[in-house]
Amino acid sequence: MVRRYRDRAGTLQILQQEAMFVLSRLQIASNKFDPTGKF
């Protein structure tokens, strides 16, 4: 039970970090729009 909770918390943390990374990428892309589509 504790192990499952710990794994779930770790997964949520990883998903949160990935979401923050994607949002920062999108923010950079919107700030500096590159017509080539390269981030």
Tab-separated table of N, CA and C in Angstrom:
chain	number	residue	atom	x	y	z
A	1	MET	N	0.841	-1.197	0.000
A	1	MET	CA	0.000	0.000	0.000
A	1	MET	C	0.878	1.249	0.000
A	2	VAL	N	1.844	1.233	0.910
A	2	VAL	CA	2.728	2.398	0.981
A	2	VAL	C	3.558	2.512	-0.284
A	3	ARG	N	3.986	1.355	-0.795
A	3	ARG	CA	4.809	1.355	-1.997
A	3	ARG	C	4.014	1.882	-3.196
A	4	ARG	N	2.771	1.465	-3.281
A	4	ARG	CA	1.937	1.926	-4.390
A	4	ARG	C	1.738	3.442	-4.297
A	5	TYR	N	1.516	3.926	-3.093
A	5	TYR	CA	1.333	5.376	-2.922
A	5	TYR	C	2.604	6.109	-3.315
A	6	ARG	N	3.739	5.546	-2.930
A	6	ARG	CA	5.012	6.196	-3.235
A	6	ARG	C	5.238	6.230	-4.746
A	7	ASP	N	4.913	5.119	-5.426
A	7	ASP	CA	5.069	5.077	-6.879
A	7	ASP	C	4.136	6.086	-7.543
A	8	ARG	N	2.920	6.169	-7.035
A	8	ARG	CA	1.955	7.102	-7.623
A	8	ARG	C	2.427	8.539	-7.436
A	9	ALA	N	2.971	8.852	-6.269
A	9	ALA	CA	3.474	10.195	-6.013
A	9	ALA	C	4.654	10.494	-6.933
A	10	GLY	N	5.516	9.503	-7.140
A	10	GLY	CA	6.665	9.698	-8.033
A	10	GLY	C	6.207	9.936	-9.456
A	11	THR	N	5.176	9.197	-9.881
A	11	THR	CA	4.665	9.369	-11.237
A	11	THR	C	4.060	10.750	-11.401
A	12	LEU	N	3.315	11.203	-10.398
A	12	LEU	CA	2.727	12.538	-10.469
A	12	LEU	C	3.816	13.597	-10.531
A	13	GLN	N	4.896	13.392	-9.781
A	13	GLN	CA	5.984	14.364	-9.784
A	13	GLN	C	6.637	14.417	-11.160
A	14	ILE	N	6.842	13.244	-11.767
A	14	ILE	CA	7.441	13.188	-13.109
A	14	ILE	C	6.526	13.863	-14.125
A	15	LEU	N	5.214	13.582	-14.028
A	15	LEU	CA	4.271	14.194	-14.960
A	15	LEU	C	4.260	15.709	-14.775
A	16	GLN	N	4.358	16.165	-13.530
A	16	GLN	CA	4.365	17.605	-13.276
A	16	GLN	C	5.610	18.245	-13.874
A	17	GLN	N	6.762	17.575	-13.718
A	17	GLN	CA	8.004	18.114	-14.278
A	17	GLN	C	7.920	18.165	-15.800
A	18	GLU	N	7.370	17.110	-16.420
A	18	GLU	CA	7.246	17.092	-17.874
A	18	GLU	C	6.280	18.172	-18.342
A	19	ALA	N	5.189	18.380	-17.592
A	19	ALA	CA	4.231	19.415	-17.959
A	19	ALA	C	4.880	20.795	-17.879
A	20	MET	N	5.668	21.021	-16.827
A	20	MET	CA	6.363	22.300	-16.691
A	20	MET	C	7.345	22.498	-17.837
A	21	PHE	N	8.041	21.419	-18.235
A	21	PHE	CA	8.997	21.502	-19.331
A	21	PHE	C	8.291	21.846	-20.632
A	22	VAL	N	7.154	21.177	-20.892
A	22	VAL	CA	6.410	21.446	-22.121
A	22	VAL	C	5.871	22.866	-22.116
A	23	LEU	N	5.357	23.315	-20.972
A	23	LEU	CA	4.826	24.673	-20.895
A	23	LEU	C	5.923	25.698	-21.122
A	24	SER	N	7.111	25.452	-20.563
A	24	SER	CA	8.218	26.390	-20.759
A	24	SER	C	8.635	26.404	-22.224
A	25	ARG	N	8.616	25.225	-22.857
A	25	ARG	CA	8.948	25.151	-24.278
A	25	ARG	C	7.936	25.944	-25.104
A	26	LEU	N	6.650	25.770	-24.787
A	26	LEU	CA	5.610	26.484	-25.525
A	26	LEU	C	5.731	27.985	-25.290
A	27	GLN	N	6.076	28.367	-24.077
A	27	GLN	CA	6.212	29.786	-23.758
A	27	GLN	C	7.374	30.387	-24.540
A	28	ILE	N	8.490	29.670	-24.603
A	28	ILE	CA	9.647	30.140	-25.365
A	28	ILE	C	9.283	30.232	-26.848
A	29	ALA	N	8.556	29.215	-27.323
A	29	ALA	CA	8.182	29.189	-28.737
A	29	ALA	C	7.259	30.352	-29.063
A	30	SER	N	6.350	30.698	-28.148
A	30	SER	CA	5.417	31.785	-28.409
A	30	SER	C	6.124	33.135	-28.279
A	31	ASN	N	7.117	33.215	-27.371
A	31	ASN	CA	7.856	34.468	-27.214
A	31	ASN	C	8.765	34.717	-28.411
A	32	LYS	N	9.505	33.691	-28.783
A	32	LYS	CA	10.384	33.799	-29.946
A	32	LYS	C	9.828	32.886	-31.035
A	33	PHE	N	8.938	33.408	-31.853
A	33	PHE	CA	8.309	32.559	-32.861
A	33	PHE	C	9.299	32.278	-33.980
A	34	ASP	N	9.540	30.998	-34.212
A	34	ASP	CA	10.460	30.579	-35.250
A	34	ASP	C	9.650	29.968	-36.395
A	35	PRO	N	9.619	30.605	-37.563
A	35	PRO	CA	8.803	30.098	-38.674
A	35	PRO	C	9.213	28.707	-39.129
A	36	THR	N	10.423	28.268	-38.809
A	36	THR	CA	10.854	26.930	-39.204
A	36	THR	C	10.243	25.868	-38.304
A	37	GLY	N	9.643	26.297	-37.169
A	37	GLY	CA	9.041	25.336	-36.257
A	37	GLY	C	10.067	24.660	-35.378
A	38	LYS	N	11.275	25.197	-35.352
A	38	LYS	CA	12.332	24.610	-34.525
A	38	LYS	C	12.314	25.264	-33.156
A	39	PHE	N	12.337	24.433	-32.103
A	39	PHE	CA	12.294	24.985	-30.752
A	39	PHE	C	13.700	25.241	-30.256
